[in-house]
Short mmCIF file of C-alpha atoms in Angstrom, two decimals:
data_model
loop_
_atom_site.label_atom_id
_atom_site.label_comp_id
_atom_site.label_asym_id
_atom_site.label_seq_id
_atom_site.Cartn_x
_atom_site.Cartn_y
_atom_site.Cartn_z
CA MET C 21 15.05 -19.20 0.00
CA SER C 22 17.97 -19.25 -2.38
CA GLU C 23 19.66 -16.01 -3.43
CA ALA C 24 17.45 -15.92 -6.55
CA ASP C 25 14.33 -16.40 -4.38
CA ILE C 26 15.41 -13.58 -2.06
CA LEU C 27 15.73 -11.18 -4.98
CA GLN C 28 12.43 -12.30 -6.52
CA ASN C 29 10.50 -11.77 -3.30
CA ILE C 30 12.08 -8.38 -2.61
CA LEU C 31 11.16 -7.20 -6.12
CA PHE C 32 7.64 -8.63 -5.79
CA GLN C 33 6.99 -6.59 -2.65
CA LYS C 34 8.47 -3.47 -4.26
CA ASP C 35 6.43 -3.87 -7.46
CA GLN C 36 3.19 -4.56 -5.56
CA SER C 37 3.59 -1.70 -3.07
CA THR C 38 1.18 0.44 -5.09
CA SER C 39 -2.03 -0.24 -6.99
CA PHE C 40 -0.78 2.08 -9.73
CA GLY C 41 2.29 0.30 -11.06
CA SER C 42 1.47 -0.85 -14.61
CA ASP C 43 2.41 0.85 -17.88
CA ILE C 44 -0.76 2.95 -18.16
CA PHE C 45 0.13 4.79 -14.95
CA ASN C 46 3.59 5.64 -16.29
CA ILE C 47 1.93 7.54 -19.15
CA LEU C 48 -0.48 9.25 -16.74
CA ARG C 49 2.49 10.34 -14.63
CA GLU C 50 4.10 11.86 -17.73
CA ILE C 51 0.88 13.66 -18.67
CA ALA C 52 0.47 15.01 -15.12
CA GLN C 53 4.07 16.26 -14.96
CA GLU C 54 4.17 17.79 -18.46
CA ASN C 55 0.71 19.41 -18.31
CA TYR C 56 0.33 20.28 -14.65
CA SER C 57 -2.91 22.11 -13.87
CA ALA C 58 -5.97 21.74 -11.65
CA ASP C 59 -8.00 20.39 -14.59
CA THR C 60 -5.38 17.76 -15.46
CA THR C 61 -5.22 16.65 -11.84
CA ASN C 62 -9.01 16.44 -11.59
CA TYR C 63 -9.48 14.36 -14.74
CA ILE C 64 -6.69 11.93 -13.89
CA GLY C 65 -7.72 11.79 -10.23
CA SER C 66 -11.37 11.02 -11.05
CA PHE C 67 -10.29 8.16 -13.32
CA LEU C 68 -7.87 6.73 -10.73
CA LYS C 69 -10.50 6.95 -8.00
CA ALA C 70 -13.03 5.03 -10.10
CA LEU C 71 -10.46 2.44 -11.20
CA ASP C 72 -9.24 1.88 -7.64
CA SER C 73 -12.82 1.49 -6.38
CA ASN C 74 -13.54 -0.99 -9.20
CA ASN C 75 -10.41 -3.06 -8.52
CA ASN C 76 -11.23 -3.25 -4.80
CA ALA C 77 -15.00 -3.77 -5.03
CA THR C 78 -14.79 -7.25 -3.47
CA GLN C 79 -12.68 -6.03 -0.54
CA THR C 80 -15.01 -3.04 -0.08
CA MET C 81 -18.01 -5.38 -0.03
CA LYS C 82 -16.36 -7.46 2.69
CA GLY C 83 -15.72 -4.27 4.64
CA ILE C 84 -19.39 -3.31 4.35
CA ILE C 85 -20.49 -6.72 5.68
CA THR C 86 -18.06 -6.38 8.60
CA GLN C 87 -19.30 -2.88 9.43
CA LEU C 88 -22.92 -3.98 9.28
CA ASN C 89 -22.28 -6.93 11.60
CA ASN C 90 -20.46 -4.63 14.05
CA ILE C 91 -23.41 -2.23 14.00
CA LEU C 92 -26.05 -4.95 14.40
CA ASP C 93 -24.25 -6.38 17.44
CA ARG C 94 -24.68 -3.00 19.15
CA ILE C 95 -28.26 -1.98 18.38
CA PRO C 96 -31.55 -3.32 19.80
CA ARG C 97 -32.82 -6.58 18.33
CA SER C 98 -36.02 -4.97 17.08
CA TYR C 99 -33.97 -2.80 14.70
CA ALA C 100 -31.27 -5.36 13.90
CA GLU C 101 -33.50 -8.27 12.86
CA GLY C 102 -34.90 -6.68 9.69
CA ILE C 103 -31.45 -5.46 8.58
CA ARG C 104 -29.92 -8.88 9.17
CA ASN C 105 -32.62 -10.51 7.05
CA ALA C 106 -32.00 -8.05 4.22
CA MET C 107 -28.24 -8.71 4.39
CA GLY C 108 -28.93 -12.31 3.33
CA ASP C 109 -29.46 -11.05 -0.24
CA LEU C 110 -26.08 -9.28 -0.47
CA ILE C 111 -23.55 -10.85 -2.85
CA MET C 112 -20.14 -11.18 -1.20
CA GLU C 113 -18.06 -11.24 -4.40
CA PRO C 114 -20.19 -9.30 -6.88
CA ASP C 115 -19.69 -9.07 -10.64
CA ASN C 116 -20.80 -5.86 -12.34
CA GLN C 117 -24.51 -6.75 -12.14
CA GLY C 118 -24.11 -8.05 -8.59
CA LEU C 119 -22.52 -4.72 -7.67
CA LYS C 120 -25.62 -2.89 -8.92
CA ASP C 121 -27.92 -5.26 -7.02
CA ASN C 122 -25.92 -4.81 -3.80
CA LEU C 123 -25.99 -1.03 -4.11
CA GLN C 124 -29.75 -1.03 -4.72
CA LEU C 125 -30.34 -3.18 -1.63
CA LEU C 126 -27.98 -1.08 0.51
CA LYS C 127 -29.37 2.30 -0.58
CA GLU C 128 -33.07 1.45 -0.81
CA THR C 129 -33.50 -1.01 2.07
CA ILE C 130 -30.63 -1.28 4.55
CA LEU C 131 -29.65 2.40 4.88
CA PRO C 132 -33.26 3.56 5.40
CA MET C 133 -33.57 0.99 8.21
CA LEU C 134 -30.42 2.33 9.85
CA GLY C 135 -31.74 5.86 9.30
CA ARG C 136 -34.92 5.02 11.22
CA TYR C 137 -32.84 3.66 14.10
CA VAL C 138 -30.70 6.82 14.27
CA SER C 139 -33.65 9.21 14.02
CA THR C 140 -35.64 7.30 16.66
CA THR C 141 -32.86 6.79 19.21
CA ASN C 142 -30.76 9.89 18.42
CA ASP C 143 -27.68 7.65 18.84
CA LEU C 144 -24.57 9.88 18.88
CA GLY C 145 -22.13 7.29 20.27
CA ALA C 146 -19.83 4.64 18.81
CA THR C 147 -22.60 3.13 16.67
CA ARG C 148 -23.06 6.46 14.88
CA ASP C 149 -19.30 6.47 14.12
CA ARG C 150 -19.55 2.96 12.69
CA ILE C 151 -22.43 4.04 10.48
CA GLN C 152 -20.26 6.88 9.16
CA LEU C 153 -17.53 4.35 8.26
CA LEU C 154 -20.19 2.22 6.57
CA MET C 155 -21.28 5.22 4.50
CA GLN C 156 -17.70 5.78 3.35
CA ASP C 157 -17.44 2.17 2.17
CA ILE C 158 -20.78 2.41 0.36
CA SER C 159 -19.67 5.63 -1.37
CA ARG C 160 -16.55 3.78 -2.63
CA LEU C 161 -18.70 0.91 -3.86
CA ASN C 162 -21.02 3.41 -5.53
CA ILE C 163 -18.27 4.47 -7.97
CA GLY C 164 -16.83 0.98 -8.38
CA GLY C 165 -18.88 -0.11 -11.39
CA GLN C 166 -17.31 -0.72 -14.80
CA GLU C 167 -19.53 1.92 -16.41
CA GLU C 168 -18.12 4.54 -14.03
CA VAL C 169 -14.54 3.54 -14.92
CA ASN C 170 -15.29 3.69 -18.67
CA GLU C 171 -17.02 7.06 -18.33
CA ARG C 172 -14.18 8.64 -16.35
CA PHE C 173 -11.62 7.30 -18.83
CA ALA C 174 -13.63 8.62 -21.80
CA GLU C 175 -13.68 12.07 -20.17
CA LEU C 176 -9.93 11.87 -19.60
CA MET C 177 -9.33 10.90 -23.25
CA ASP C 178 -11.47 13.81 -24.53
CA TYR C 179 -9.58 16.20 -22.27
CA ALA C 180 -6.22 14.84 -23.43
CA LYS C 181 -7.26 15.11 -27.07
CA TYR C 182 -8.96 18.50 -27.17
CA SER C 183 -7.38 20.43 -24.29
CA LEU C 184 -3.88 18.94 -24.06
CA ASN C 185 -3.57 18.23 -27.81
CA LEU C 186 -1.93 14.85 -27.24
CA PRO C 187 -0.83 13.28 -30.55
CA ALA C 188 -2.83 10.40 -32.00
CA ASP C 189 -0.14 7.79 -31.33
CA LYS C 190 -0.04 8.74 -27.63
CA LEU C 191 -3.83 8.58 -27.39
CA ASN C 192 -3.89 5.16 -29.09
CA GLU C 193 -1.23 3.88 -26.72
CA LEU C 194 -3.20 5.13 -23.72
CA GLN C 195 -6.38 3.47 -25.03
CA ASN C 196 -4.62 0.15 -25.64
CA LEU C 197 -3.02 0.16 -22.19
CA PHE C 198 -6.40 0.95 -20.62
CA ASN C 199 -8.01 -1.99 -22.42
CA LYS C 200 -5.17 -4.22 -21.24
CA ALA C 201 -5.40 -3.01 -17.63
CA VAL C 202 -9.18 -3.47 -17.48
CA ASN C 203 -9.59 -6.68 -19.47
CA SER C 204 -6.47 -8.55 -18.40
CA LYS C 205 -6.66 -8.48 -14.61
CA VAL C 206 -4.30 -11.07 -13.16
CA ASN C 207 -4.56 -12.57 -9.70
CA LEU C 208 -0.88 -12.53 -8.76
CA GLN C 209 0.49 -15.42 -6.72
CA ASN C 210 3.58 -15.36 -4.54
CA ASP C 211 4.56 -18.31 -2.33
CA PHE C 212 6.29 -16.12 0.24
CA ILE C 213 3.37 -13.70 0.66
CA ASP C 214 0.90 -16.62 0.82
CA SER C 215 3.03 -18.36 3.48
CA LEU C 216 3.42 -15.16 5.50
CA ALA C 217 -0.32 -14.46 5.41
CA LYS C 218 -1.03 -18.03 6.54
CA ALA C 219 1.43 -17.74 9.43
CA LEU C 220 -0.06 -14.42 10.58
CA THR C 221 -3.65 -15.73 10.56
CA GLN C 222 -3.12 -19.13 12.20
CA THR C 223 -2.37 -17.87 15.72
CA LYS C 224 -4.43 -20.30 17.80
CA GLY C 225 -2.41 -21.76 20.67
CA LEU C 226 0.49 -19.30 20.45
CA SER C 227 2.13 -18.02 23.61
CA THR C 228 1.69 -14.42 24.72
CA THR C 229 5.20 -13.58 23.44
CA SER C 230 4.46 -15.14 20.05
CA GLN C 231 1.12 -13.30 19.83
CA THR C 232 2.94 -10.03 20.50
CA MET C 233 5.45 -10.79 17.73
CA VAL C 234 2.63 -11.56 15.29
CA ASN C 235 0.78 -8.35 16.21
CA ASP C 236 3.97 -6.28 15.78
CA THR C 237 4.50 -7.81 12.34
CA VAL C 238 0.91 -7.13 11.28
CA ASN C 239 1.13 -3.53 12.51
CA ALA C 240 4.37 -3.02 10.58
CA LEU C 241 2.80 -4.39 7.41
CA LEU C 242 -0.32 -2.24 7.79
CA LEU C 243 1.83 0.85 8.31
CA ASN C 244 2.84 0.64 4.64
CA ARG C 245 -0.77 1.45 3.70
CA SER C 246 -0.49 4.88 5.30
CA VAL C 247 -1.87 7.73 3.20
CA TYR C 248 1.58 9.26 3.39
CA MET C 249 4.26 6.57 3.30
CA PRO C 250 7.56 7.87 1.86
CA PHE C 251 9.26 4.46 2.17
CA ASN C 252 8.86 1.07 0.53
CA HIS C 253 8.68 -1.40 3.42
CA ILE C 254 9.91 -4.92 2.69
CA VAL C 255 10.04 -7.84 5.15
CA LEU C 256 11.64 -11.27 4.62
CA PRO C 257 11.57 -13.91 7.36
CA PHE C 258 13.29 -16.94 5.77
CA MET C 259 15.82 -19.74 6.03
CA PHE C 260 19.20 -19.28 4.30
CA ASP C 261 22.04 -21.80 4.47
CA GLY C 262 20.28 -23.53 7.35
CA ASN C 263 19.94 -20.39 9.48
CA PHE C 264 16.79 -18.42 10.19
CA MET C 265 17.03 -14.75 9.22
CA PHE C 266 14.51 -11.94 9.64
CA THR C 267 15.20 -9.10 7.23
CA GLU C 268 13.46 -5.73 7.19
CA MET C 269 14.12 -2.96 4.67
CA TRP C 270 12.89 0.63 4.50
CA VAL C 271 13.72 2.23 1.14
CA GLU C 272 12.88 5.90 0.58
CA LYS C 273 10.74 6.33 -2.53
CA ASP C 274 11.52 8.53 -5.50
CA GLY C 275 9.95 11.97 -5.30
CA HIS C 276 9.89 12.19 -1.51
CA ASN C 277 13.48 13.14 -0.77
CA ALA C 278 14.71 16.71 -0.44
CA THR C 279 16.41 18.69 -3.18
CA SER C 280 19.87 20.15 -2.62
CA VAL C 281 20.77 23.80 -3.00
CA ASP C 282 22.09 23.40 -6.55
CA GLY C 283 18.85 21.79 -7.69
CA GLU C 284 20.16 18.23 -7.81
CA GLU C 285 18.45 15.35 -6.10
CA GLY C 286 19.18 15.11 -2.39
CA THR C 287 20.10 12.08 -0.32
CA LYS C 288 17.82 9.05 -0.33
CA ARG C 289 17.70 6.94 2.84
CA VAL C 290 17.72 3.15 3.14
CA TYR C 291 17.46 1.34 6.48
CA LEU C 292 18.26 -2.38 6.79
CA ASN C 293 17.78 -4.75 9.73
CA PHE C 294 19.06 -8.32 9.64
CA ASP C 295 18.39 -10.59 12.61
CA VAL C 296 20.49 -13.72 11.97
CA GLN C 297 20.08 -16.88 14.04
CA GLY C 298 23.20 -17.55 16.09
CA LEU C 299 24.76 -14.13 15.41
CA GLY C 300 22.27 -11.43 16.40
CA LYS C 301 20.94 -8.22 14.89
CA PHE C 302 22.78 -6.26 12.19
CA GLN C 303 21.68 -2.76 11.18
CA ALA C 304 22.67 -0.44 8.34
CA ALA C 305 21.65 3.16 7.69
CA ILE C 306 22.54 4.03 4.09
CA GLY C 307 22.55 7.43 2.41
CA LEU C 308 22.50 7.38 -1.40
CA THR C 309 23.40 10.65 -3.15
CA ASP C 310 23.53 10.30 -6.94
CA ASN C 311 25.79 7.21 -7.16
CA SER C 312 27.70 7.70 -3.91
CA ILE C 313 27.12 5.60 -0.78
CA ASP C 314 27.51 6.56 2.87
CA CYS C 315 26.83 3.73 5.31
CA LEU C 316 26.62 3.50 9.10
CA LEU C 317 26.73 -0.04 10.54
CA ASN C 318 25.77 -1.54 13.86
CA CYS C 319 26.79 -5.16 14.42
CA PRO C 320 26.06 -7.55 17.31
CA ASP C 321 28.61 -8.28 20.02
CA SER C 322 29.25 -11.73 18.51
CA VAL C 323 31.23 -10.12 15.65
CA SER C 324 32.44 -6.96 17.41
CA GLY C 325 36.10 -7.79 16.70
CA LYS C 326 35.56 -8.04 12.95
CA SER C 327 34.27 -4.52 12.20
CA GLU C 328 37.07 -3.65 9.78
CA THR C 329 36.61 -6.88 7.80
CA ILE C 330 32.83 -6.34 7.62
CA GLU C 331 33.26 -2.72 6.47
CA ASN C 332 35.70 -3.80 3.73
CA ASP C 333 33.42 -6.61 2.56
CA ILE C 334 30.39 -4.30 2.40
CA ALA C 335 32.40 -1.68 0.50
CA LYS C 336 33.34 -4.40 -1.99
CA ILE C 337 29.67 -5.35 -2.47
CA PHE C 338 28.77 -1.74 -3.25
CA THR C 339 31.64 -1.16 -5.69
CA GLU C 340 30.95 -4.43 -7.51
CA ASN C 341 27.42 -3.15 -8.13
CA GLY C 342 28.53 0.18 -9.59
CA PHE C 343 28.43 2.48 -6.55
CA SER C 344 31.20 4.77 -5.34
CA ILE C 345 32.00 4.76 -1.61
CA GLY C 346 31.83 7.98 0.36
CA ASN C 347 32.12 6.69 3.91
CA ILE C 348 31.49 3.38 5.69
CA LYS C 349 31.88 3.21 9.44
CA SER C 350 30.63 1.22 12.42
CA SER C 351 28.72 2.44 15.44
CA SER C 352 28.25 0.82 18.83
CA ASP C 353 24.76 2.33 19.13
CA SER C 354 21.72 0.62 17.59
CA PHE C 355 19.41 2.70 15.39
CA GLN C 356 15.83 3.67 16.09
CA THR C 357 14.74 2.94 12.51
CA GLU C 358 11.02 3.01 13.28
CA LEU C 359 11.29 6.47 14.84
CA GLU C 360 13.01 7.84 11.74
CA VAL C 361 10.37 6.31 9.46
CA LEU C 362 7.48 7.55 11.60
CA HIS C 363 9.06 11.02 11.71
CA LYS C 364 9.00 11.10 7.90
CA ILE C 365 5.37 9.96 7.86
CA TYR C 366 4.23 12.58 10.37
CA GLU C 367 6.09 15.27 8.40
CA GLY C 368 3.61 14.67 5.60
CA ARG C 369 0.48 14.83 7.74
CA SER C 370 0.25 18.61 7.39
CA SER C 371 -0.01 18.36 3.60
CA ILE C 372 -2.03 16.43 1.06
CA ASN C 373 0.33 14.14 -0.84
CA VAL C 374 -1.33 12.15 -3.62
CA THR C 375 1.22 10.83 -6.09
CA VAL C 376 -0.23 9.85 -9.46
#
């Protein structure tokens, strides 16, 4: 990657970290914040749930096929054979009509067959758990049709018009953005993400160490899909100036950081790891308060005698980009970045945190 490529791929990962990033969701955020109530949350939430299920109908269908195959591998052949035959009529990548046909087959044929197996065998083990996961996927698919999305949006528009008294221009803007979001779906391409996905799936013949590295990377990527993830997680393994560099960034999201005593926004955390070929691993823990930067550095032994130069150069980078410097210092101890991130995640497990 060139410097321009690095920036492009960082921004791509940031922009695609949520399914709700286009202009229509910015207006919904404004509506939710300015008219906070249980009714507002319910109307917006019902629409988002239907839209998310619609956007992910293909992935949900693949999940259903996977769950069914897992179940059929674990139940007697006499029960599995009929279900497997019925599965032959399922459409893997359904359009709106295909979605209806799949749901009809699942609800009227396949689920009753599984129901007969459960009632006959009284299976309360792992297969029963897999059937529960299957039911969750089918319930998502059940509200993934375009009619459901249109109906939930129409209810939201009526609520916004008659209960929230939104002006006509705001309603028209919301309608136009909805039409754009629904009718102009774009399959985004990114060379870096495509290359990374290819590398993580072509693991045949790798050594045990390499397999472990791949699994660690996959686990780190999947962690970003946590229900409560207060950080944007960005990874960049790439070549720069002939050297291999693995970069990992954890950037605390807006709205998750604490508020100070005087009501102003508290400190936002950023954690950076750079593993540079021939030099070693660099780490930075950055605290951003308003426009002021505090930074703690940990550098490899290969550059241990150049700490002052590195601190001055980093301070220069920050000031050239409009930040004021509070404190920059080096530490001989490496950071446990993952522990800090996981601590933040587990803090949120005791509460329901659904950000519109």
